[in-house]
Coordinates of C-alpha atoms in Angstrom, one line a residue:
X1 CA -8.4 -56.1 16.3
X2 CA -8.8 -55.5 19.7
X3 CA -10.9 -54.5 22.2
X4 CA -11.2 -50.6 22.9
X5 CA -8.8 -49.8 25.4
X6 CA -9.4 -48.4 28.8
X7 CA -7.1 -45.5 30.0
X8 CA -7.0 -43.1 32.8
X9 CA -9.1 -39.9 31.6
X10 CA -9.6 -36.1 33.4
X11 CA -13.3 -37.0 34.6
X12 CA -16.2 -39.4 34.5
X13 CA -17.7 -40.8 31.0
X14 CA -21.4 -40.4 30.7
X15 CA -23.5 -43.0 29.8
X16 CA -26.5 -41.9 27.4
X17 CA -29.7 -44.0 26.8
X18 CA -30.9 -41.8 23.2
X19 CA -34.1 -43.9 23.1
X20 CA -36.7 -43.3 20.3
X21 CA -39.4 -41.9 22.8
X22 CA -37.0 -40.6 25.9
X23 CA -33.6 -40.1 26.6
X24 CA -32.4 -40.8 29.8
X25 CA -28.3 -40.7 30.8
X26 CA -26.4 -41.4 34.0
X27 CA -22.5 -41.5 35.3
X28 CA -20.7 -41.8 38.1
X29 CA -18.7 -39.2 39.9
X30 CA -15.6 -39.0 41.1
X31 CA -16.5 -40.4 44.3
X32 CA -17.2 -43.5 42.5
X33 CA -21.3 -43.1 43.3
X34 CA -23.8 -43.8 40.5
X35 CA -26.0 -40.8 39.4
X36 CA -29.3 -40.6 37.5
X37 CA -29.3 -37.3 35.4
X38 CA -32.3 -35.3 36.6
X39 CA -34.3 -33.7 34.0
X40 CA -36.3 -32.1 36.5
X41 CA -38.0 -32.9 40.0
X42 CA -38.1 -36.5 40.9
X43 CA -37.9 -37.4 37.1
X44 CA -34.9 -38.4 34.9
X45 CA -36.6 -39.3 31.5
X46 CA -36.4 -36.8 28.7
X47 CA -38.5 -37.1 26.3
X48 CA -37.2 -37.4 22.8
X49 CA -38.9 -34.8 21.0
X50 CA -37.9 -31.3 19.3
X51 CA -40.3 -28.1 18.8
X52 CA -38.8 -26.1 16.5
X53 CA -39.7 -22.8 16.8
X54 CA -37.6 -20.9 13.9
X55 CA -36.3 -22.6 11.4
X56 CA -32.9 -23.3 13.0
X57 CA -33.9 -23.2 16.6
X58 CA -35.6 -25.9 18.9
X59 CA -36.3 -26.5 22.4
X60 CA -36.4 -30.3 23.5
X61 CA -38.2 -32.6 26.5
X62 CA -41.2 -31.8 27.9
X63 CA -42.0 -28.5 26.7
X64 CA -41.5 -29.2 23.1
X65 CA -43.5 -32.4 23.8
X66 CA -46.1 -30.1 24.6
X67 CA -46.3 -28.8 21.2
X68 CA -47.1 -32.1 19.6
X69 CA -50.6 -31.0 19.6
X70 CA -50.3 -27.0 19.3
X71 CA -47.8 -27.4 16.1
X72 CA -47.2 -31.2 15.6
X73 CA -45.8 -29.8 11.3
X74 CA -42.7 -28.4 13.5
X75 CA -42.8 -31.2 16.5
X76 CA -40.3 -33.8 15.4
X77 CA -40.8 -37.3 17.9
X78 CA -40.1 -40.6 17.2
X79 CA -37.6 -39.2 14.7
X80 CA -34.7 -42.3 15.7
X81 CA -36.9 -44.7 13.8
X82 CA -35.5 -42.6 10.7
X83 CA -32.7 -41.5 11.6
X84 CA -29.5 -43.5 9.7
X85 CA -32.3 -44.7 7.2
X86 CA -32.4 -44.1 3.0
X87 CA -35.5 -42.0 2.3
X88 CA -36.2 -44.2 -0.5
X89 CA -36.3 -47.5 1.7
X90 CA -39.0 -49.9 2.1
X91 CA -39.1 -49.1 6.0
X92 CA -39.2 -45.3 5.7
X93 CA -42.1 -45.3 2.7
X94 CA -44.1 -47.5 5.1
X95 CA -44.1 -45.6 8.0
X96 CA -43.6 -42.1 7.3
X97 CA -47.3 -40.8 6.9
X98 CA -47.9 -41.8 10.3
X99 CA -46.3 -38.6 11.4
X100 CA -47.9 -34.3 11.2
X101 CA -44.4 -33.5 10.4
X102 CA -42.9 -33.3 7.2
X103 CA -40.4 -36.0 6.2
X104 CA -38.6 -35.5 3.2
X105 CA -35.6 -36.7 1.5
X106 CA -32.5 -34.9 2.2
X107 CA -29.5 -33.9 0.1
X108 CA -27.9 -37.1 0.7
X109 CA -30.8 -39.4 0.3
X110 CA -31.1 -39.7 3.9
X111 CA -34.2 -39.2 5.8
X112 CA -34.6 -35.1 7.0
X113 CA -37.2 -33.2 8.1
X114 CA -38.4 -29.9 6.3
X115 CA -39.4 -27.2 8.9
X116 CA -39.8 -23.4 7.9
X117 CA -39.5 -24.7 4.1
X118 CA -35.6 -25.6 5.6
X119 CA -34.6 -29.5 4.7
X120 CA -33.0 -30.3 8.4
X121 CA -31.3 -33.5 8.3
X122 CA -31.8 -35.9 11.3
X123 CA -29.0 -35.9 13.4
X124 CA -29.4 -32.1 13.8
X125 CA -32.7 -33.3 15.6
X126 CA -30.6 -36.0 17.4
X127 CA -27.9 -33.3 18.1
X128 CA -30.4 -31.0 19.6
X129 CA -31.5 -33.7 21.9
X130 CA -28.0 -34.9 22.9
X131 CA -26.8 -31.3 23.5
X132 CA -29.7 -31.0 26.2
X133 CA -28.9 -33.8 28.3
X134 CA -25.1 -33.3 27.9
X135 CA -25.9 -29.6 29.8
X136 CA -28.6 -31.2 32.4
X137 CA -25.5 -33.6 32.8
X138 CA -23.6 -31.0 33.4
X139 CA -25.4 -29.3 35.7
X140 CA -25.4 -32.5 38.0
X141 CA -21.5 -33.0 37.7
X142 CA -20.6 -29.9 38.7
X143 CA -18.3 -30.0 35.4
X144 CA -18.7 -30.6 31.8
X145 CA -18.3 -34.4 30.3
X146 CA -16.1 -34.6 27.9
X147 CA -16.8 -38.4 26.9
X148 CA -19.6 -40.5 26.3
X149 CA -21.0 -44.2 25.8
X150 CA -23.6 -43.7 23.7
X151 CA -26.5 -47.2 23.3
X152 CA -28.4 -48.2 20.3
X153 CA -30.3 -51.2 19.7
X154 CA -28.9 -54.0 19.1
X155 CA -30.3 -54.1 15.7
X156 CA -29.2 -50.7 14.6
X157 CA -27.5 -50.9 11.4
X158 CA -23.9 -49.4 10.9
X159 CA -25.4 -46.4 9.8
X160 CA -27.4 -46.1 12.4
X161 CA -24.8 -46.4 14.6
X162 CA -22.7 -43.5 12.8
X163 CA -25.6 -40.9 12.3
X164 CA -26.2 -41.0 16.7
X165 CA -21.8 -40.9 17.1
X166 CA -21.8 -37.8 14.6
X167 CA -24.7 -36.2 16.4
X168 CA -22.9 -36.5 19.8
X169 CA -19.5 -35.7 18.5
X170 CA -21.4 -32.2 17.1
X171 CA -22.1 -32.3 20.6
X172 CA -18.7 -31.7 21.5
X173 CA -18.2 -35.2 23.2
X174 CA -16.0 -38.0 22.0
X175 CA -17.4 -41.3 21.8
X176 CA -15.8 -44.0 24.0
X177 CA -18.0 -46.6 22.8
X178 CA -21.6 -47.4 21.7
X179 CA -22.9 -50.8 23.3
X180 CA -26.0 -52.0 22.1
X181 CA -28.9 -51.5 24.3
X182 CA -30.0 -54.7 25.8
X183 CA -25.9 -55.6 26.5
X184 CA -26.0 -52.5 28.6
X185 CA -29.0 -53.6 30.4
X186 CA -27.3 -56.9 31.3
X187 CA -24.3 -55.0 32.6
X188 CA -26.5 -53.1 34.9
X189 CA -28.1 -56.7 35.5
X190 CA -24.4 -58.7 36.0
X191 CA -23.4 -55.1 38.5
X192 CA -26.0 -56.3 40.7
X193 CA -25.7 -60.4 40.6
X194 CA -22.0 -62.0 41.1
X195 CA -23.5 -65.5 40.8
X196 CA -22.8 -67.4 36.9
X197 CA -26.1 -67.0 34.8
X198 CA -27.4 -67.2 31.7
X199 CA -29.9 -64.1 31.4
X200 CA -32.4 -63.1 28.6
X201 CA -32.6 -59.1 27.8
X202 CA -36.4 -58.9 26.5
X203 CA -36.1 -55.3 25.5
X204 CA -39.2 -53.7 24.3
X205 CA -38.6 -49.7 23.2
X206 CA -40.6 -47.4 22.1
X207 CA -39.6 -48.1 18.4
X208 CA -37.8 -51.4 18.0
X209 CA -37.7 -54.5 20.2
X210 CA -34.6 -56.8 20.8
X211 CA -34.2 -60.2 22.7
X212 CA -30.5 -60.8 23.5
X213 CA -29.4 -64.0 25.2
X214 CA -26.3 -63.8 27.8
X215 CA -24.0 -65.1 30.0
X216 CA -22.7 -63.5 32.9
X217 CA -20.4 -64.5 34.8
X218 CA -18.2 -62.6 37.4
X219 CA -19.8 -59.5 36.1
X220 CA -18.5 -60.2 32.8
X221 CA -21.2 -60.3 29.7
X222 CA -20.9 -62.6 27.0
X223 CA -23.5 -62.1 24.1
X224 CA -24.5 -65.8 23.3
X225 CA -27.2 -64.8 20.5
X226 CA -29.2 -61.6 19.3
X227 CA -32.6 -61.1 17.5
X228 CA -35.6 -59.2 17.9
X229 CA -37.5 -56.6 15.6
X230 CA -36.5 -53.7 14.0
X231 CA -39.9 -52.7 13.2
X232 CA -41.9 -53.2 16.5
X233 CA -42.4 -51.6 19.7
X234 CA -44.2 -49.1 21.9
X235 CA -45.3 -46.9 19.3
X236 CA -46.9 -49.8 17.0
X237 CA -49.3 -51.0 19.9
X238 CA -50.1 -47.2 20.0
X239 CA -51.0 -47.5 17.0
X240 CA -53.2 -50.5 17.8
X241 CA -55.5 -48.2 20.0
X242 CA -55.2 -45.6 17.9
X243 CA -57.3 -47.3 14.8
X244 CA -59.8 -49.0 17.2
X245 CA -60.5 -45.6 18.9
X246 CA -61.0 -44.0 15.1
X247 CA -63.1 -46.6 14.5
X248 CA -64.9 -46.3 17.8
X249 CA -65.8 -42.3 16.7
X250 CA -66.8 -42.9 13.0
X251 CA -69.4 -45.3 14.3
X252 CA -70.6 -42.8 17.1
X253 CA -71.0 -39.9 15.2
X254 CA -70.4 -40.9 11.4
X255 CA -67.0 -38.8 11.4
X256 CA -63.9 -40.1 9.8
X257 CA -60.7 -39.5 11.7
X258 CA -58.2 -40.9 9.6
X259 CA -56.1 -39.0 7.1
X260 CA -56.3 -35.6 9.6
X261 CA -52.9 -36.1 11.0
X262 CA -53.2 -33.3 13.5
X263 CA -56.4 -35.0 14.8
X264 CA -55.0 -38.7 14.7
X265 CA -51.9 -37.5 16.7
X266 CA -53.9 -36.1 19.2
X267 CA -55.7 -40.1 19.3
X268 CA -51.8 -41.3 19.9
X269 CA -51.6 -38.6 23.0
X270 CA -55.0 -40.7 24.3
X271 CA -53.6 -44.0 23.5
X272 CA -50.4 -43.7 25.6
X273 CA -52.6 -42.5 28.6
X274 CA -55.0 -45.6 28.3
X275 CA -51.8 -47.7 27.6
X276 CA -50.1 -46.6 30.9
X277 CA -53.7 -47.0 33.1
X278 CA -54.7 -50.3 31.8
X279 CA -50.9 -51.7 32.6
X280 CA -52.2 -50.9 36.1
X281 CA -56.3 -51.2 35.8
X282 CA -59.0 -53.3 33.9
X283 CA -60.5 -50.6 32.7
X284 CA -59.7 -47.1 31.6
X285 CA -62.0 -44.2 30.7
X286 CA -60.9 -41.1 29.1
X287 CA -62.4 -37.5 27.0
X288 CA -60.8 -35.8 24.5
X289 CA -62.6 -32.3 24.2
X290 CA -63.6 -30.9 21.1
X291 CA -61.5 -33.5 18.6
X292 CA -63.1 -32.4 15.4
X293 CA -65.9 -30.6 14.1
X294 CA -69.4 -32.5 13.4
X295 CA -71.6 -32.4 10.3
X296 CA -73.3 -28.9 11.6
X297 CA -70.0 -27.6 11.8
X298 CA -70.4 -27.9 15.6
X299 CA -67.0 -29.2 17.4
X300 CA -67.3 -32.9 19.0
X301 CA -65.9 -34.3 22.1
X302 CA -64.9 -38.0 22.2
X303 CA -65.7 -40.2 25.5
X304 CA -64.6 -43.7 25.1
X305 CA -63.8 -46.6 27.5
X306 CA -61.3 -49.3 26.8
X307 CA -60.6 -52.5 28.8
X308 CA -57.5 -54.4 29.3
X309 CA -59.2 -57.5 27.8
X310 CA -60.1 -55.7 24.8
X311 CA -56.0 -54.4 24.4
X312 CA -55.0 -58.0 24.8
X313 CA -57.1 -59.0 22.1
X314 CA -56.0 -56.2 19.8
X315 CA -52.3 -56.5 20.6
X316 CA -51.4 -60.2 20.8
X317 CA -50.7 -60.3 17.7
X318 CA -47.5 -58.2 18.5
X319 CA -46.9 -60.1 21.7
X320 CA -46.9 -62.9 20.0
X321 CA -44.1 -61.6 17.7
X322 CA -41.4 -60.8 20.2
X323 CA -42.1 -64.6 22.2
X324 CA -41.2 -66.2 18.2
X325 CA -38.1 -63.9 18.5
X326 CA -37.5 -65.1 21.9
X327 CA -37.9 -68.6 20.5
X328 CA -35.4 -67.9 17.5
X329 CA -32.9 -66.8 20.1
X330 CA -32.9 -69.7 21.9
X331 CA -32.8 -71.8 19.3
X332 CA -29.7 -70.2 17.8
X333 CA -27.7 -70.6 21.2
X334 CA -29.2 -74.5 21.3
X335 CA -30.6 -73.8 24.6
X336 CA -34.3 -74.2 26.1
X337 CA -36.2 -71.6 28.1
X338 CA -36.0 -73.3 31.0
X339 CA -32.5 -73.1 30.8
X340 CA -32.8 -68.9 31.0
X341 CA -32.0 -68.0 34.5
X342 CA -33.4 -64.8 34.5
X343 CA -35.6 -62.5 31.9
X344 CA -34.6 -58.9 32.6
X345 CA -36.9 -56.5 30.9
X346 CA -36.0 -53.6 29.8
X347 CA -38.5 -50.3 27.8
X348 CA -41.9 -49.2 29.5
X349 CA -43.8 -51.2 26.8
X350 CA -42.8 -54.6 29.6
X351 CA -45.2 -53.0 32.1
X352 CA -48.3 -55.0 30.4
X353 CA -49.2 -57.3 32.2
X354 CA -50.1 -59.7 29.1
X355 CA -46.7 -59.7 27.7
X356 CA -45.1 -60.8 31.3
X357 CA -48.1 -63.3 31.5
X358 CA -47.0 -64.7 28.0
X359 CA -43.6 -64.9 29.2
X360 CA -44.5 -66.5 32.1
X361 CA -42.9 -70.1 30.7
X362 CA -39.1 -68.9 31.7
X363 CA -38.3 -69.1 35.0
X364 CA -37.8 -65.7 36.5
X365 CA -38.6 -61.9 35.6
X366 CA -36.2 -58.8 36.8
X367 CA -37.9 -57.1 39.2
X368 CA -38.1 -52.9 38.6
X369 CA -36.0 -52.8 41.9
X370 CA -33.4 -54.8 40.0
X371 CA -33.2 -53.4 36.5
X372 CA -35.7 -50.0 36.1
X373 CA -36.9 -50.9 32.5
X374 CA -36.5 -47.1 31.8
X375 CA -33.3 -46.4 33.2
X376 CA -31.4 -50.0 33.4
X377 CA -29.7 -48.7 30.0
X378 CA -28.4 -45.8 30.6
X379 CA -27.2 -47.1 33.9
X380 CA -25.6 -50.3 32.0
X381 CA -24.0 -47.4 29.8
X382 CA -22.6 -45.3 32.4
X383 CA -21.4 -48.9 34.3
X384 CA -19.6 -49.3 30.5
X385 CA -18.1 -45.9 31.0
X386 CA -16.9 -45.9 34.6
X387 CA -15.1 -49.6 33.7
X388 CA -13.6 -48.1 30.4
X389 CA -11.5 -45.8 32.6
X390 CA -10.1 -49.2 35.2
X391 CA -7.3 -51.5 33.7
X392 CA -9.0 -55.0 33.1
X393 CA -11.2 -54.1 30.0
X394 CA -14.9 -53.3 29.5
X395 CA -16.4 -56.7 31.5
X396 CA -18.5 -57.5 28.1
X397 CA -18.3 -59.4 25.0
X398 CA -20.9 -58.4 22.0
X399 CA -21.8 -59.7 18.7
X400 CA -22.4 -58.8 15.5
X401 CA -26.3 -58.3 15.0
X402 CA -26.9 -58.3 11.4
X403 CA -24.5 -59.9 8.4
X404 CA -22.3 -58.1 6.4
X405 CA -22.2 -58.8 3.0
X406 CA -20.5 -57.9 -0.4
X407 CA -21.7 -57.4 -3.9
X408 CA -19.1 -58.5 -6.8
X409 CA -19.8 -56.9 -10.5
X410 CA -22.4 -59.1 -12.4
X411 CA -24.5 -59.5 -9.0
X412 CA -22.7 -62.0 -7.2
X413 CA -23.4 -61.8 -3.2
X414 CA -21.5 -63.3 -0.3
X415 CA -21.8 -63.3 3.5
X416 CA -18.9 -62.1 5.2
X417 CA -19.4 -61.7 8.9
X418 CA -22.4 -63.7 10.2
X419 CA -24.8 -62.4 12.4
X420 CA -23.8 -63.2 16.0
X421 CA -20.3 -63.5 15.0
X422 CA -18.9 -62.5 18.6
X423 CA -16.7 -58.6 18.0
X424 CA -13.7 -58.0 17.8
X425 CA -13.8 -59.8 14.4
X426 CA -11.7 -60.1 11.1
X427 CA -13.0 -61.8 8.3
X428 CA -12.0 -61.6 4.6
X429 CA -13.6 -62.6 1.0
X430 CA -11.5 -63.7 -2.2
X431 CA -11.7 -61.6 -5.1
X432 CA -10.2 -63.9 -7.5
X433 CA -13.5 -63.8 -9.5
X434 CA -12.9 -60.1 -11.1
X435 CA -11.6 -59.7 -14.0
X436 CA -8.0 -58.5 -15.0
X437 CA -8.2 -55.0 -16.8
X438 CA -6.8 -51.6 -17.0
X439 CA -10.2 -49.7 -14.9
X440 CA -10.7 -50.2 -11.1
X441 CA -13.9 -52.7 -10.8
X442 CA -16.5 -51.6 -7.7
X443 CA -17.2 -53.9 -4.8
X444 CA -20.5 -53.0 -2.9
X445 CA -20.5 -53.7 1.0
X446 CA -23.8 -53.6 2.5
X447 CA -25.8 -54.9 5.9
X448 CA -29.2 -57.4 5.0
X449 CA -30.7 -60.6 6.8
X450 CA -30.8 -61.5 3.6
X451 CA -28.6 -61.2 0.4
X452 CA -31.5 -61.2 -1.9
X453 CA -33.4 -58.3 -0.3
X454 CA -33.7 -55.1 -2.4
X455 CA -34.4 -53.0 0.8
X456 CA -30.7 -53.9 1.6
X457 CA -28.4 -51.3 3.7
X458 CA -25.8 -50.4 1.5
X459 CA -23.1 -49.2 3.4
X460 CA -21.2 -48.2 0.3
X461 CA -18.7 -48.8 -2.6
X462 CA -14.6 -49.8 -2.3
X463 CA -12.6 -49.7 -5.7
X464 CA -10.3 -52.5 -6.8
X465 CA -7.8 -50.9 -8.5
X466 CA -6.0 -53.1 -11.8
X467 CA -3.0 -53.6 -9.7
X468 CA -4.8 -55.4 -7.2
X469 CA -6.3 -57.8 -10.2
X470 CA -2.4 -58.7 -11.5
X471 CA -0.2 -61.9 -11.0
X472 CA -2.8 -63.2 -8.1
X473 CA -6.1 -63.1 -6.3
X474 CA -6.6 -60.6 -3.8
X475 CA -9.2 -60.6 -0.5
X476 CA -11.0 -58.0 1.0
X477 CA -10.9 -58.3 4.7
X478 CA -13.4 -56.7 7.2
X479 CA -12.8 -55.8 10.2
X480 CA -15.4 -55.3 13.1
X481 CA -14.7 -53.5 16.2
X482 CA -16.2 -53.9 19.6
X483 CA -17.1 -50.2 18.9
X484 CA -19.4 -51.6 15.7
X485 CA -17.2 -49.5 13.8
X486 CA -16.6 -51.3 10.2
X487 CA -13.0 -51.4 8.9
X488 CA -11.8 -52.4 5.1
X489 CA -8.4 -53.8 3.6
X490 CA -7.4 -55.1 0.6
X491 CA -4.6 -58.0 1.3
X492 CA -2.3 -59.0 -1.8
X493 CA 0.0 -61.8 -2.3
X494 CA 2.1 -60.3 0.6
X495 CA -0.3 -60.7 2.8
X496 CA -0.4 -57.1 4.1
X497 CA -4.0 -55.4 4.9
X498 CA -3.8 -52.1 3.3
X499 CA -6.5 -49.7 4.0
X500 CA -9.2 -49.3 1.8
X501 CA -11.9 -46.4 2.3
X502 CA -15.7 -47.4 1.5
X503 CA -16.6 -44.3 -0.5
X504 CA -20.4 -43.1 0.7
X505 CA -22.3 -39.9 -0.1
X506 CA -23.6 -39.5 3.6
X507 CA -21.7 -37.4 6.1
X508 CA -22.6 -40.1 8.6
X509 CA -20.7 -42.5 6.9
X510 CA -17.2 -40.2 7.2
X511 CA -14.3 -42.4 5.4
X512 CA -12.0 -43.3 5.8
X513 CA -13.1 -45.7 8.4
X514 CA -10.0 -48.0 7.1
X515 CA -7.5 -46.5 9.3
X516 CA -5.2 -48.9 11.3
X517 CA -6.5 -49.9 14.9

């Protein structure tokens, strides 16, 4: 398998940042000169966020963002935390009555949203986002982009991964590459440094956070090891405030908050303002006019006053989470923390000053003027896009982030690819264990940290026909691309791969994905 290849193409490849809480993208022109995509004056982050406003009909960024409050049932935000993800998983059950709008499951068992009683699957939301920067892109090119690198984090699983490529190919876009997001940062990073480093991306999103250890060296990037947390970031220590600030009001005026979505949403809005002004004050003071009506039936206002201290307290628990998966990182690669040239940190969640303060035992942080932790990725991606298009390959060198495992009939698991196995990868599993007989015999494939878990990602279900199971023992092989794209082959006693299609319900999932490279 090898690496995609790079080949001369009409016009410049953008690079998209699809973040869970803004999108950002950037490119550079055919001048060879970098540029941000503007969203409007002086700002290039588009907020990640759909107001639907007919049943098949949205408007995204800051307007619809607007209507979080007005009409948060038909406001979808924060929707990437879902998107790729089984309705019916342990993940999406936990989080999804923290959200006004309506998540249901769709047709496919996928996560959708119902809007206008209409069941609108996820990567329309997605495809609605992606279609608005691809025209404010555009705009700023002076012609329309007909490729993109697209970033994910670099825990998404493969179906992750496939829901935001269909989304952007409905965009009209073909998909050079998706590079996982802290990798991207670290190309920006190794653009700007020529010296040999080894350099930690501590990236802290608004929904997920991943630590992703590095070498860079004559602005090439090798992934050493990955880690991180699917489940933390921005939005959870949001939701920190949030539930201090509800119980703040019940014990001023006796009034319970919680279970009114509409009203707790509008305590999410106040927690990201006093978020952003403690990253830069002590204290921060804010009113929320007329949040809910009183006993009387009169309406209340709410006047509260938070301190950085008091955040700290409330949030080190979180902190505290991404500096283990820091450690785990390091530990993985056998290397020490004062062995980490460089932390570059990347998401606007690194702008408190208790997490740098925590992280204070490596040697160096990026500063903003080296990598913007808003707009590092999208550059990183565009840097991906511009190198695509030169002979002498992509200048990085990624791993696999989470294991890939099979399921044999009667239960029996095994581990193909290991996580951090460096991509492009071929591995294989012997089959010798099923059974001769005349009826093709199933063989699951599916994503997990662990084999035993029952909130597993089941990527889907190959069929070993009986003339696989004759006269020898046949392997499956996978094969991993440095596009995260998963292929699978049967290999008999000749020793030829042939394709073999995982069969899935999802039309994210489009087989056959088994097709030569």
């Amino acid at each position: 398998m090898s690496a995609p290849k790079s080949a001369p193409q009409s016009g410049p490849i953008l690079g998209i940042d699809f973040g869970t809480t803004n999108t950002a993208a950037a490119f550079f022109d055919r001048q060879g000169k970098l540029k941000l995509v503007s969203v409007s004056d002086k700002n290039f982050i588009l907020p990640s966020v759909a107001w639907y406003h007919a049943a098949d009909k949205a408007i995204v960024g800051p307007a619809a963002r607007r209507q979080i409050i007005d009409d948060p049932r038909h406001t979808i935000f924060g929707s990437k935390r879902f998107l790729g993800r089984r309705y019916q998983s342990e993940y999406v059950q936990k989080h999804r009555e923290r959200f006004a709008f309506n998540l249901v499951e769709g047709t496919d068992g996928y996560c959708a949203v119902k809007v206008y009683n209409r069941v609108t699957p996820l990567n329309e939301v997605a495809y609605f986002i992606l279609r608005h920067i691809l025209t404010l892109a555009n705009h700023a090119a002076g012609e329309p982009f007909a490729e993109c690198v697209l970033t994910v984090p670099a825990h998404a699983s493969i179906r992750q991964r496939e829901a935001v490529r269909y989304a952007a190919e409905r965009t009209g876009l073909k998909v050079r590459a998706i590079i996982n997001e802290p990798t991207a940062a670290a190309l920006y990073y190794a653009n700007l440094r020529s010296p040999e480093q080894t350099v930690m991306v501590f990236d802290l999103g608004g929904g997920t956070f991943d630590a992703t250890l590095m070498s860079v060296q004559n602005r090439v990037v090798k992934v050493l090891a990955t880690g991180g947390d699917a489940f933390l970031g921005g939005a959870n220590f949001d939701e920190c405030i949030v539930e201090h600030l509800a119980e703040e009001f019940r014990q001023q005026h006796g009034v319970e908050l919680r279970g009114n979505k509409i009203v707790m949403q509008r305590l999410v809005f106040a927690a990201e303002s006093v978020k952003i002004q403690l990253s830069r004050a002590e204290v921060a003071e804010l009113r929320v006019p007329c949040i809910t009506q009183g006993p009387d039936g009169g309406f209340l206002d709410f006047q509260f006053r938070l301190t950085r201290k008091r955040l700290e307290e409330m949030t080190s628990r979180l902190i505290e989470r991404t500096v283990s998966a820091c450690d785990e990182v390091l530990e993985r690669a056998g290397l020490k923390p004062a062995q980490v040239d460089e932390l570059v940190l990347v998401g606007g969640q690194t702008r408190m000053p208790a997490i740098r303060e925590r992280l204070s035992h490596f040697r160096r942080f990026s500063s903003e003027k080296d990598v913007h932790p808003e707009l590092g990725v999208a550059v990183g991606a565009a840097i991906l896009g511009r190198n695509l298009s030169r002979p002498g390959g992509t200048g990085l060198m990624d791993v696999v982030p989470m294991p890939i495992s099979v399921m044999l009939p009667g239960g029996v698991t095994h581990e193909v690819i290991p996580s951090n196995t460096p991509v492009p990868c071929r591995k294989s599993v012997s089959l010798e264990a099923l059974p001769p007989g005349p009826t093709p015999l199933p063989v699951l494939v599916f994503e997990s940290l662990d084999t035993t878990s029952v909130d597993r990602e089941v990527l889907g279900t190959l069929q070993v026909g009986p003339e696989w199971r004759r006269g020898g023992a046949p392997r499956l092989e996978l094969h991993m691309g440095q596009d995260f794209v998963l292929r699978t082959y049967l290999v008999g006693a000749d020793g030829k791969p042939v394709p073999a299609p995982i069969v899935d319900a999802s039309p994210q999932m489009r087989a056959p994905r088994a097709a030569a490279s």
